[in-house]
Short mmCIF file of C-alpha atoms in Angstrom, two decimals:
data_model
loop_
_atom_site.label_atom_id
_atom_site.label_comp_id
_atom_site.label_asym_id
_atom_site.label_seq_id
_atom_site.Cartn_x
_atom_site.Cartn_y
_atom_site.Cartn_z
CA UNK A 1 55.52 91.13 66.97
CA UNK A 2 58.12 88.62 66.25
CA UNK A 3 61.58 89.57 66.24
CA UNK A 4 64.32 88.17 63.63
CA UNK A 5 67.67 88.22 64.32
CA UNK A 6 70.64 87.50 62.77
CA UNK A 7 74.35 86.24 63.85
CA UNK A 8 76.61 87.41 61.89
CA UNK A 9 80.11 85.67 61.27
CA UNK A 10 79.05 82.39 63.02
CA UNK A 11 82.38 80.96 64.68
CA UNK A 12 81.81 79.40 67.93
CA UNK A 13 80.92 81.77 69.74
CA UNK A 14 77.97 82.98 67.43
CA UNK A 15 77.08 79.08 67.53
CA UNK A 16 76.56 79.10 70.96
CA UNK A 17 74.28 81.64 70.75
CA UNK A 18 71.97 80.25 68.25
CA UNK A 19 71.98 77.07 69.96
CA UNK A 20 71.16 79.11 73.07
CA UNK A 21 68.29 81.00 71.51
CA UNK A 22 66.67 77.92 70.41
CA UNK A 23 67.11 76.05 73.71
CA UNK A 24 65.36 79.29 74.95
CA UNK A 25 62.42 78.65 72.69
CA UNK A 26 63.04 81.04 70.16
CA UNK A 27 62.07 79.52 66.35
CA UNK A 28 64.62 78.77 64.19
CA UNK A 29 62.18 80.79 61.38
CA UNK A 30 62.97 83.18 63.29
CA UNK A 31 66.97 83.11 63.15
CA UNK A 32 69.16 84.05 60.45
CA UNK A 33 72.75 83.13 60.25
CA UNK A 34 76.01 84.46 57.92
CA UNK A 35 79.54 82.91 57.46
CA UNK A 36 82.46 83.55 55.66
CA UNK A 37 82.61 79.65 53.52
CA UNK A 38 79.59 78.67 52.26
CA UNK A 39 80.09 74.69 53.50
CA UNK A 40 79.81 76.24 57.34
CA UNK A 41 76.90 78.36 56.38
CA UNK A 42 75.24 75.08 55.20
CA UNK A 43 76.56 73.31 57.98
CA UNK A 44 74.72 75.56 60.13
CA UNK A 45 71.09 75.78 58.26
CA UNK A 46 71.66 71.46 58.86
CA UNK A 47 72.53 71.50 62.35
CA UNK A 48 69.50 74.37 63.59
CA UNK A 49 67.30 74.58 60.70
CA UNK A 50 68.08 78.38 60.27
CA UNK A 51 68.19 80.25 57.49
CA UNK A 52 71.65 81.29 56.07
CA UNK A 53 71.69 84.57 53.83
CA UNK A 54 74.27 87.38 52.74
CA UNK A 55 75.36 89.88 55.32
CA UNK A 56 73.41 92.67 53.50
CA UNK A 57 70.63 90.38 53.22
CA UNK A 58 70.67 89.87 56.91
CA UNK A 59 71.02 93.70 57.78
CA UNK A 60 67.55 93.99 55.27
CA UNK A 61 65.67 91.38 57.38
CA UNK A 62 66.28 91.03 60.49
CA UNK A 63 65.51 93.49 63.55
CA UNK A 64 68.66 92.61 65.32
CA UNK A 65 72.18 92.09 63.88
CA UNK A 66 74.76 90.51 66.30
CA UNK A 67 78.18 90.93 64.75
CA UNK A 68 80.39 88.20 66.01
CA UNK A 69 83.55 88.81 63.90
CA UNK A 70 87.19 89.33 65.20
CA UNK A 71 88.01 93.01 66.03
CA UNK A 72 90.37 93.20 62.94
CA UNK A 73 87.04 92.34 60.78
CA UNK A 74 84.67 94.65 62.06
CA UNK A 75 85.62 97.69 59.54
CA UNK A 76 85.27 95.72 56.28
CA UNK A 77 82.06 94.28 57.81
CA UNK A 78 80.26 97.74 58.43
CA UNK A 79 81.35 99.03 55.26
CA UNK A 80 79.39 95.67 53.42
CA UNK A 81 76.32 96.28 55.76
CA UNK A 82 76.36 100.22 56.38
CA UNK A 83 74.21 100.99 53.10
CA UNK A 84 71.41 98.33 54.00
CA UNK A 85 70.81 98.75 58.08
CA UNK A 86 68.08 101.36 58.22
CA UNK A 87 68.18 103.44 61.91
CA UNK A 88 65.49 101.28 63.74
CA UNK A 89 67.94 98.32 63.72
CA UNK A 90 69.59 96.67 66.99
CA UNK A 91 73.04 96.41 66.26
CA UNK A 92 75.07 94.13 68.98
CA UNK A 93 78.67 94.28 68.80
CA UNK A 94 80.71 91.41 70.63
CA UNK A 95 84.57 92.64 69.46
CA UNK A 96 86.52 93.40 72.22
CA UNK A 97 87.76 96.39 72.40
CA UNK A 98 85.72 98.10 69.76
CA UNK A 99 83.37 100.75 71.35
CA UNK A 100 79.85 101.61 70.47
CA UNK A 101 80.99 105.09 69.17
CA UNK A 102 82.75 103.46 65.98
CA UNK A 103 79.38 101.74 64.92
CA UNK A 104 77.26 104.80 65.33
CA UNK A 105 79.79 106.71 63.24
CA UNK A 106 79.50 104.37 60.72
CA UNK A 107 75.70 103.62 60.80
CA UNK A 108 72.50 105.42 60.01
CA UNK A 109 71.97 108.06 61.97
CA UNK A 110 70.35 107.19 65.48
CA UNK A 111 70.52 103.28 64.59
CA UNK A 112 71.29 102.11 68.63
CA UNK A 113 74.46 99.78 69.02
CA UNK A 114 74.99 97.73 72.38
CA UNK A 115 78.58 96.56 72.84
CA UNK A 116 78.95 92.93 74.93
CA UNK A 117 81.87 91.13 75.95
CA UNK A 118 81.05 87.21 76.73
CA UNK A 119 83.54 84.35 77.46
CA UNK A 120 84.13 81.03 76.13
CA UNK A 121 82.11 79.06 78.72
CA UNK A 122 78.90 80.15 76.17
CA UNK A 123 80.14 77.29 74.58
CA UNK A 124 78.52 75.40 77.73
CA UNK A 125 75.77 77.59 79.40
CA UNK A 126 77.83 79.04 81.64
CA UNK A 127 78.94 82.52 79.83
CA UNK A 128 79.68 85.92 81.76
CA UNK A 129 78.12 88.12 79.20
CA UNK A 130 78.62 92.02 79.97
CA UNK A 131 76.85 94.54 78.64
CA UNK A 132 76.82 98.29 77.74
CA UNK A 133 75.01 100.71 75.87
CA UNK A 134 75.45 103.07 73.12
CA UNK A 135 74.02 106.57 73.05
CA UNK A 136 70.99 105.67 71.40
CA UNK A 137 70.13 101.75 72.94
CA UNK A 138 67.45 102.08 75.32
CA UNK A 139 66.18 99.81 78.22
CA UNK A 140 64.83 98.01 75.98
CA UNK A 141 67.35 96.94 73.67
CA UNK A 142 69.46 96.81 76.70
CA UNK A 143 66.99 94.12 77.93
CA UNK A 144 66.70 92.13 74.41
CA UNK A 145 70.51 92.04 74.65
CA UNK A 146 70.25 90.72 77.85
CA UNK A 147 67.47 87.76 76.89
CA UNK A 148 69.79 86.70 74.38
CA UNK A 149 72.57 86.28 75.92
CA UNK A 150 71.33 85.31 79.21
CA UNK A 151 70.61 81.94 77.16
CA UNK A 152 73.94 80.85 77.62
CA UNK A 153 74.91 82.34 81.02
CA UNK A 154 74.57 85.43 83.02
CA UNK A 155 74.69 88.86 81.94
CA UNK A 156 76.10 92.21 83.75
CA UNK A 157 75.04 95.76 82.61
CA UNK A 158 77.99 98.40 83.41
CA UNK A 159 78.84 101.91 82.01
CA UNK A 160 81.24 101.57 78.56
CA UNK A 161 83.92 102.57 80.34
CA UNK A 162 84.47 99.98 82.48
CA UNK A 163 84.10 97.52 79.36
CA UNK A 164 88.04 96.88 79.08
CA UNK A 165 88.71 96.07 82.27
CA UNK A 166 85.43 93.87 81.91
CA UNK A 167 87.37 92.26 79.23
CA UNK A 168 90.32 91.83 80.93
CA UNK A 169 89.00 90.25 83.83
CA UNK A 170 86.36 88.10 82.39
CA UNK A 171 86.47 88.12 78.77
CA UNK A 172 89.97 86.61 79.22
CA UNK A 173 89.25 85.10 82.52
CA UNK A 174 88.90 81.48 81.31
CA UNK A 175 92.22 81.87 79.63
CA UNK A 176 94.05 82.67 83.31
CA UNK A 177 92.37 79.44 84.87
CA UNK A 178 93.26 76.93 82.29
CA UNK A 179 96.67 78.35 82.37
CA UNK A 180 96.93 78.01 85.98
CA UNK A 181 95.13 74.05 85.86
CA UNK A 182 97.93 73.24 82.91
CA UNK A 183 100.48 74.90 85.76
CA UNK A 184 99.21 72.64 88.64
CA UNK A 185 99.08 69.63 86.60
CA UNK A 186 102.73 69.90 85.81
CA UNK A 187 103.09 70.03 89.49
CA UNK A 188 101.39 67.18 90.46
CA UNK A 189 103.64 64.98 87.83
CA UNK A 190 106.34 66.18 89.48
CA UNK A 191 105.31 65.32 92.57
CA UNK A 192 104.95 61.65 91.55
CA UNK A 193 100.64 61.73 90.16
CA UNK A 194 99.81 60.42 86.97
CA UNK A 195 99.05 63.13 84.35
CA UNK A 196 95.01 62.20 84.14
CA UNK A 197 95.20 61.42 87.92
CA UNK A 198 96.08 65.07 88.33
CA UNK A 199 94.48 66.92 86.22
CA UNK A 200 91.00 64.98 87.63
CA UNK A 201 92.31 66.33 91.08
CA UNK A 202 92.72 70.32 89.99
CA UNK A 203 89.93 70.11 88.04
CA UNK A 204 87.06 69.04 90.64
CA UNK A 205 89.32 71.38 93.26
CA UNK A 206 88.44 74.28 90.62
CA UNK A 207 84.40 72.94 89.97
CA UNK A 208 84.40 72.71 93.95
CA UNK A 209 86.16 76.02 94.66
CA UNK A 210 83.86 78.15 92.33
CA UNK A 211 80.64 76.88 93.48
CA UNK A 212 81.49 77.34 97.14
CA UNK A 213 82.59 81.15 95.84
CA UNK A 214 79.02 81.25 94.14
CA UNK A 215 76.96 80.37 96.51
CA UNK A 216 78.22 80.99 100.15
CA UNK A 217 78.69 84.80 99.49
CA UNK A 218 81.89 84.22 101.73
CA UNK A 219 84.29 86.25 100.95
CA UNK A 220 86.97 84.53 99.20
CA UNK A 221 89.96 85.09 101.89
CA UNK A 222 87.66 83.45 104.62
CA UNK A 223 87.43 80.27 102.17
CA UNK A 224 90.99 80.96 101.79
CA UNK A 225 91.19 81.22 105.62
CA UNK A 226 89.14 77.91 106.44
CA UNK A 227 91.64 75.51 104.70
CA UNK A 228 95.24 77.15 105.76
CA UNK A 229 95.52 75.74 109.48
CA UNK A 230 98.40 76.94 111.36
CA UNK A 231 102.17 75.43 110.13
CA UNK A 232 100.18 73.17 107.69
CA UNK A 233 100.68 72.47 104.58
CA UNK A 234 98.55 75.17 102.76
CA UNK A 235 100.19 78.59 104.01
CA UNK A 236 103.60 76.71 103.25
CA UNK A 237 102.55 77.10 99.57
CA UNK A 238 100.69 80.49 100.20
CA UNK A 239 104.18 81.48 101.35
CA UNK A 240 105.99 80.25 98.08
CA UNK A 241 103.24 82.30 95.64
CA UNK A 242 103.56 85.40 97.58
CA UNK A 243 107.66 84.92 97.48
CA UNK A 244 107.12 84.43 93.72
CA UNK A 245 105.41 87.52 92.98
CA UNK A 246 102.04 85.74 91.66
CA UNK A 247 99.83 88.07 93.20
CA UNK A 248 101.85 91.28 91.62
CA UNK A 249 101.84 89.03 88.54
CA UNK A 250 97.99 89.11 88.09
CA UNK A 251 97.30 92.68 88.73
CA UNK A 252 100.06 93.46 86.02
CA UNK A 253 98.44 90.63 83.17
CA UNK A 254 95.45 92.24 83.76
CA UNK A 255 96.26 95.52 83.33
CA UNK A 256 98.31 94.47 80.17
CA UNK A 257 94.90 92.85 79.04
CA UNK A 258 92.68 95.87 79.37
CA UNK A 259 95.87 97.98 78.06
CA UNK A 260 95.45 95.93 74.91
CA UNK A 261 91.54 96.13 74.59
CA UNK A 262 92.58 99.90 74.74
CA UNK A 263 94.62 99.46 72.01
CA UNK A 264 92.12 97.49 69.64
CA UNK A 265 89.68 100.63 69.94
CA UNK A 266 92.24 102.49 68.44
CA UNK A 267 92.55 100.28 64.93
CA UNK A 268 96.38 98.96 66.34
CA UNK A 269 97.05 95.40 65.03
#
């Protein structure tokens, strides 16, 4: 049976998963998409060939509904759709923070919610996607969930309650490397580089860094380990980030990041 499904409150993210779905041979037919301005709705039935409708329109058609609005929208969002998504719909929630709970309050009866947290690198293929159930999604919406979003990366099942610290680590992730690259880069014109000369450097250090992580299952202190020889020049700096507190400093963002996914379940602004 062919399924329909909808993105609802296409920003970029929801982009990148249409695009995904249709690199992943699903019909644009089949695809519905929603927006806030009319001019990106069109923008979007251009660009993909999908259709654009209404939210309540969408909840009426298709079989899945993946909301893709900010936290702060989600309320005024279920309150448009809650009177037209019968129980047998998919609902997939991507707001951080919000958990599947507040959906199936707000819902039909029974109607089975699956909460995901991706990342930014969607944008190119290369999103950590991670994924929970409600208390009515079974394997099999857990594994829908999964061929969706496995179009633009790789996908993780855990239990709800690890989802903030999912989000924390991962969901922000991408924001704690480019920080550290823009850090670096200021480094390396201070030490005399060109600004594009440097960032080139950090960047290809990063690409090269990750994929050795990926695929030599090393552990990452023994790639740590192979490039800080004795009185050279790595553990020098090694010494200087310890001295500085960087390694405290993570584990406290973090926590402050999962802290405040904590806090969005909650309704705080």
């Amino acid at each position: 049976m062919t399924q329909k499904v909808a993105v609802l409150g296409t920003g970029k993210i929801g982009e990148a998963l249409l695009s995904g779905m249709i690199r992943g041979g699903w019909s644009p037919s089949d695809l519905l998409v929603t927006a806030r301005r009319p001019e990106r709705a069109e923008e979007l039935r251009a660009r993909y060939g999908v259709e654009a409708v209404s939210n309540p329109e969408a909840a009426k058609i298709a079989d899945t509904l993946i909301l893709t609005v900010k936290p702060q929208d989600m309320g005024a969002l279920l309150d448009e759709l809650a009177p037209h998504v019968p129980s047998d719909r998919l609902v997939i929630s991507g707001a951080a923070g919000i958990p599947t709970a507040y959906f199936e309050q707000r819902l039909a009866a029974g109607t089975p919610v699956v909460r995901v947290m991706t990342n930014t690198p969607a944008l190119v293929d290369e999103a950590m996607s991670v994924i929970s159930a409600g208390s009515h999604a079974t394997a099999e919406h857990l594994a829908h969930t999964e061929e969706i979003f496995g179009g633009v990366g790789k996908t993780l099942r855990v239990p709800e309650a690890q989802q903030d610290a999912a989000t924390a680590l991962s969901g922000s992730g991408p924001a704690y490397f480019y920080f550290l690259v823009e850090a670096m880069t200021d480094a390396g014109i201070l030490l005399g580089l060109p600004r594009d000369k440097a960032h080139d450097l950090i960047v290809q250090a990063a690409i090269g860094a990750a994929v050795m992580l990926r695929d030599s299952g090393e552990h990452p202190v023994k790639l740590r380990e192979a490039v800080t020889s004795p009185a050279g020049t790595t553990i020098n700096a090694i010494r200087e980030l310890e001295r500085h507190g960087v390694r405290a400093a993570l584990l406290a963002a973090l926590e402050a990041a999962r802290d405040r996914s904590r806090e969005l379940a909650t309704g705080k602004g």
